Amino acid sequence: MKRLAVLFSFLVAAMAAPSAHAEGPVLVELFASKNCRSCPAAYKAMDELEAQRDDVCVLTWPVDYWDYLGSKEKMALPESKDRQRGYVERFSLRGPYTPQAVFNGVKQAPGNKASKIESALAEAQAHPDSGVRLVRKNGKVSLKGETGSLTDLWWVTYLKDADNETKMPNPVTSARQIGPWLGGRADIELPACESGCMLIVQEAGFGPVLAVMDVR
């Protein structure tokens, strides 16, 4: 009986304590287009989010499926469409939409709604720490940790600061997989980076983001 009482007290304490969150920044991915009327509000919201917090990394993935509404989205990438389709399936959505914001691959919300953004960000931060670590040294990155499934390493380039002449926050210019990862230790030699670059460790199939490193 005493053992059950101790166990009950432990469970109550665990429920009351805040959930652990992943170490490092939360990756916020915005899917947007120049022909999306609600996207300017999302750009403003994401700019404010980055300005107010140092625990987020924002990327905008330009898409072209609204091109029939006006001029073409010149920055649209096939990778943007593929990535958003992956999230549509993951979150069981009826279809893609803009402005959609995805938080660490575990939560999605309209990117132009401040209350929705705050709620989704809090939920993403409440997820347990993945235990995956990225450490940069001498031009290389050491990746350590364990994963229960196949994991993709993404190398993403984007425009930032003076290089970004668009209204989009950190628009992606290229994205490619630089290798799979099954856990353990791996030393990664970083490709050249001209503007902004990001290394993303993400469960295959556009699952949860396990670690992010913004290379500046």
Short mmCIF file of C-alpha atoms in Angstrom, two decimals:
data_model
loop_
_atom_site.label_atom_id
_atom_site.label_comp_id
_atom_site.label_asym_id
_atom_site.label_seq_id
_atom_site.Cartn_x
_atom_site.Cartn_y
_atom_site.Cartn_z
CA MET A 1 0.00 0.00 0.00
CA LYS A 2 2.85 2.34 0.89
CA ARG A 3 4.47 1.59 -2.47
CA LEU A 4 1.24 2.51 -4.28
CA ALA A 5 1.04 5.77 -2.36
CA VAL A 6 4.60 6.66 -3.36
CA LEU A 7 3.84 5.81 -6.97
CA PHE A 8 0.70 7.92 -6.91
CA SER A 9 2.63 10.89 -5.50
CA PHE A 10 5.23 10.50 -8.26
CA LEU A 11 2.55 10.49 -10.96
CA VAL A 12 0.89 13.59 -9.53
CA ALA A 13 4.24 15.41 -9.45
CA ALA A 14 5.00 14.34 -13.02
CA MET A 15 1.63 15.61 -14.24
CA ALA A 16 2.09 18.92 -12.48
CA ALA A 17 5.64 19.48 -13.75
CA PRO A 18 6.07 21.14 -17.17
CA SER A 19 7.04 18.85 -20.04
CA ALA A 20 10.63 18.89 -21.22
CA HIS A 21 11.29 20.66 -24.50
CA ALA A 22 13.88 20.04 -27.18
CA GLU A 23 17.17 21.84 -26.77
CA GLY A 24 17.87 24.49 -29.37
CA PRO A 25 15.59 26.62 -31.54
CA VAL A 26 12.18 25.61 -32.81
CA LEU A 27 12.06 25.41 -36.60
CA VAL A 28 9.08 27.40 -37.91
CA GLU A 29 8.34 26.69 -41.57
CA LEU A 30 6.00 29.05 -43.42
CA PHE A 31 4.46 28.04 -46.74
CA ALA A 32 3.51 31.11 -48.73
CA SER A 33 3.05 32.72 -52.14
CA LYS A 34 2.98 36.23 -53.58
CA ASN A 35 -0.60 35.57 -54.76
CA CYS A 36 -1.77 34.73 -51.24
CA ARG A 37 -3.70 37.69 -49.79
CA SER A 38 -3.26 36.54 -46.21
CA CYS A 39 0.50 36.01 -46.51
CA PRO A 40 1.66 39.60 -45.82
CA ALA A 41 0.10 39.31 -42.35
CA ALA A 42 2.01 36.04 -41.89
CA TYR A 43 5.28 37.69 -42.97
CA LYS A 44 4.74 40.38 -40.34
CA ALA A 45 3.91 37.81 -37.68
CA MET A 46 7.04 35.76 -38.45
CA ASP A 47 9.27 38.86 -38.53
CA GLU A 48 7.95 39.85 -35.11
CA LEU A 49 8.44 36.32 -33.82
CA GLU A 50 12.10 36.31 -34.84
CA ALA A 51 12.65 39.80 -33.49
CA GLN A 52 11.13 39.01 -30.11
CA ARG A 53 12.57 35.55 -29.54
CA ASP A 54 15.96 33.92 -29.96
CA ASP A 55 14.63 30.37 -29.63
CA VAL A 56 13.07 30.11 -33.09
CA CYS A 57 14.38 29.77 -36.66
CA VAL A 58 12.00 30.82 -39.42
CA LEU A 59 12.11 29.61 -43.02
CA THR A 60 9.66 30.52 -45.78
CA TRP A 61 8.97 27.89 -48.44
CA PRO A 62 7.58 29.62 -51.57
CA VAL A 63 4.92 27.63 -53.45
CA ASP A 64 3.42 28.15 -56.90
CA TYR A 65 -0.06 26.60 -56.81
CA TRP A 66 -1.67 30.06 -56.64
CA ASP A 67 0.06 31.24 -59.83
CA TYR A 68 -3.24 31.14 -61.74
CA LEU A 69 -4.45 34.03 -59.57
CA GLY A 70 -1.78 36.45 -60.79
CA SER A 71 1.88 36.64 -61.72
CA LYS A 72 4.15 33.64 -61.19
CA GLU A 73 5.94 33.06 -57.92
CA LYS A 74 9.50 33.15 -59.24
CA MET A 75 11.00 31.82 -56.02
CA ALA A 76 8.79 28.72 -55.88
CA LEU A 77 10.64 25.42 -55.53
CA PRO A 78 9.53 21.84 -56.28
CA GLU A 79 10.96 21.00 -52.85
CA SER A 80 8.50 23.44 -51.25
CA LYS A 81 5.53 21.68 -52.78
CA ASP A 82 6.86 18.23 -51.90
CA ARG A 83 7.55 19.26 -48.33
CA GLN A 84 4.11 20.75 -47.83
CA ARG A 85 2.45 17.68 -49.33
CA GLY A 86 4.35 15.61 -46.78
CA TYR A 87 2.94 17.74 -43.97
CA VAL A 88 -0.57 17.57 -45.44
CA GLU A 89 -0.39 13.80 -45.18
CA ARG A 90 1.24 13.86 -41.75
CA PHE A 91 -1.40 16.15 -40.24
CA SER A 92 -4.29 14.53 -42.18
CA LEU A 93 -5.30 17.82 -43.81
CA ARG A 94 -7.72 18.05 -46.74
CA GLY A 95 -5.08 19.83 -48.79
CA PRO A 96 -2.29 22.41 -48.77
CA TYR A 97 -3.00 26.01 -47.89
CA THR A 98 -1.24 29.31 -47.35
CA PRO A 99 -0.09 30.76 -45.10
CA GLN A 100 0.59 27.49 -43.29
CA ALA A 101 3.15 27.40 -40.48
CA VAL A 102 4.67 24.14 -39.24
CA PHE A 103 6.48 24.02 -35.89
CA ASN A 104 9.29 21.45 -35.52
CA GLY A 105 7.28 19.08 -37.70
CA VAL A 106 4.91 18.32 -34.82
CA LYS A 107 2.29 21.06 -35.00
CA GLN A 108 0.76 23.21 -37.74
CA ALA A 109 -1.35 26.37 -37.69
CA PRO A 110 -2.31 29.36 -39.84
CA GLY A 111 0.76 31.58 -40.05
CA ASN A 112 -1.22 34.82 -39.88
CA LYS A 113 -2.99 34.18 -36.57
CA ALA A 114 -0.96 35.35 -33.56
CA SER A 115 -2.91 33.30 -31.00
CA LYS A 116 -2.59 30.15 -33.13
CA ILE A 117 1.14 30.75 -33.59
CA GLU A 118 1.71 31.17 -29.85
CA SER A 119 -0.27 28.03 -29.04
CA ALA A 120 1.48 25.90 -31.69
CA LEU A 121 4.91 27.16 -30.62
CA ALA A 122 4.18 26.30 -26.99
CA GLU A 123 3.06 22.79 -27.97
CA ALA A 124 6.19 22.26 -30.06
CA GLN A 125 8.39 23.36 -27.17
CA ALA A 126 6.54 21.02 -24.79
CA HIS A 127 7.61 17.93 -26.72
CA PRO A 128 10.25 15.79 -24.98
CA ASP A 129 13.89 16.49 -25.72
CA SER A 130 15.01 14.37 -28.66
CA GLY A 131 18.48 13.96 -27.17
CA VAL A 132 20.01 14.73 -30.57
CA ARG A 133 22.87 17.22 -30.48
CA LEU A 134 24.68 19.19 -33.17
CA VAL A 135 28.09 20.65 -32.33
CA ARG A 136 30.04 22.75 -34.83
CA LYS A 137 33.83 22.74 -34.79
CA ASN A 138 36.51 23.46 -37.40
CA GLY A 139 34.09 23.64 -40.32
CA LYS A 140 32.43 20.35 -39.46
CA VAL A 141 29.39 19.38 -37.43
CA SER A 142 29.32 16.48 -35.03
CA LEU A 143 25.92 14.80 -34.81
CA LYS A 144 25.21 12.68 -31.74
CA GLY A 145 22.18 10.91 -30.37
CA GLU A 146 19.79 8.05 -30.95
CA THR A 147 16.74 7.79 -33.16
CA GLY A 148 14.06 5.16 -33.35
CA SER A 149 13.63 5.45 -37.10
CA LEU A 150 15.34 6.51 -40.31
CA THR A 151 16.27 10.16 -40.16
CA ASP A 152 17.03 12.63 -42.96
CA LEU A 153 19.72 15.31 -42.91
CA TRP A 154 18.56 18.37 -44.85
CA TRP A 155 20.83 21.18 -46.03
CA VAL A 156 18.73 24.27 -46.73
CA THR A 157 19.93 27.59 -48.13
CA TYR A 158 17.94 30.79 -47.79
CA LEU A 159 18.18 34.56 -48.27
CA LYS A 160 18.70 36.68 -45.20
CA ASP A 161 19.35 40.30 -44.25
CA ALA A 162 20.52 42.42 -47.21
CA ASP A 163 20.45 39.42 -49.56
CA ASN A 164 16.72 39.08 -49.06
CA GLU A 165 14.96 41.56 -51.35
CA THR A 166 11.55 39.92 -50.85
CA LYS A 167 8.98 40.46 -48.12
CA MET A 168 9.22 36.80 -47.15
CA PRO A 169 11.12 36.01 -43.93
CA ASN A 170 14.19 33.99 -44.89
CA PRO A 171 12.91 32.54 -48.20
CA VAL A 172 14.39 29.16 -49.09
CA THR A 173 16.46 29.04 -52.28
CA SER A 174 17.47 25.36 -52.25
CA ALA A 175 17.00 22.20 -50.21
CA ARG A 176 18.68 18.83 -50.51
CA GLN A 177 19.26 15.73 -48.46
CA ILE A 178 22.90 15.26 -47.56
CA GLY A 179 22.48 11.81 -46.12
CA PRO A 180 20.42 9.49 -43.94
CA TRP A 181 21.16 8.91 -40.28
CA LEU A 182 20.32 5.95 -38.07
CA GLY A 183 21.69 7.23 -34.79
CA GLY A 184 25.09 7.21 -33.10
CA ARG A 185 27.80 9.68 -33.99
CA ALA A 186 28.35 11.19 -37.41
CA ASP A 187 30.76 13.92 -38.52
CA ILE A 188 29.30 16.11 -41.24
CA GLU A 189 31.39 18.33 -43.49
CA LEU A 190 29.30 21.40 -44.23
CA PRO A 191 28.79 22.53 -47.85
CA ALA A 192 29.71 26.09 -48.78
CA CYS A 193 27.29 28.74 -47.53
CA GLU A 194 26.91 32.10 -49.29
CA SER A 195 23.94 33.70 -47.52
CA GLY A 196 21.90 31.81 -44.94
CA CYS A 197 22.16 28.04 -44.43
CA MET A 198 20.49 25.59 -42.11
CA LEU A 199 21.12 21.97 -41.17
CA ILE A 200 17.92 20.14 -40.25
CA VAL A 201 17.80 16.69 -38.63
CA GLN A 202 14.30 15.33 -39.23
CA GLU A 203 12.61 11.95 -39.04
CA ALA A 204 12.04 10.57 -42.54
CA GLY A 205 8.65 11.24 -44.09
CA PHE A 206 8.60 14.84 -42.82
CA GLY A 207 8.28 13.74 -39.21
CA PRO A 208 9.41 15.57 -36.08
CA VAL A 209 12.45 17.83 -36.33
CA LEU A 210 15.07 16.45 -33.94
CA ALA A 211 17.68 19.20 -34.19
CA VAL A 212 18.39 22.41 -36.09
CA MET A 213 21.56 24.40 -36.65
CA ASP A 214 21.47 27.81 -38.29
CA VAL A 215 24.84 28.31 -39.97
CA ARG A 216 25.76 31.98 -39.97
#
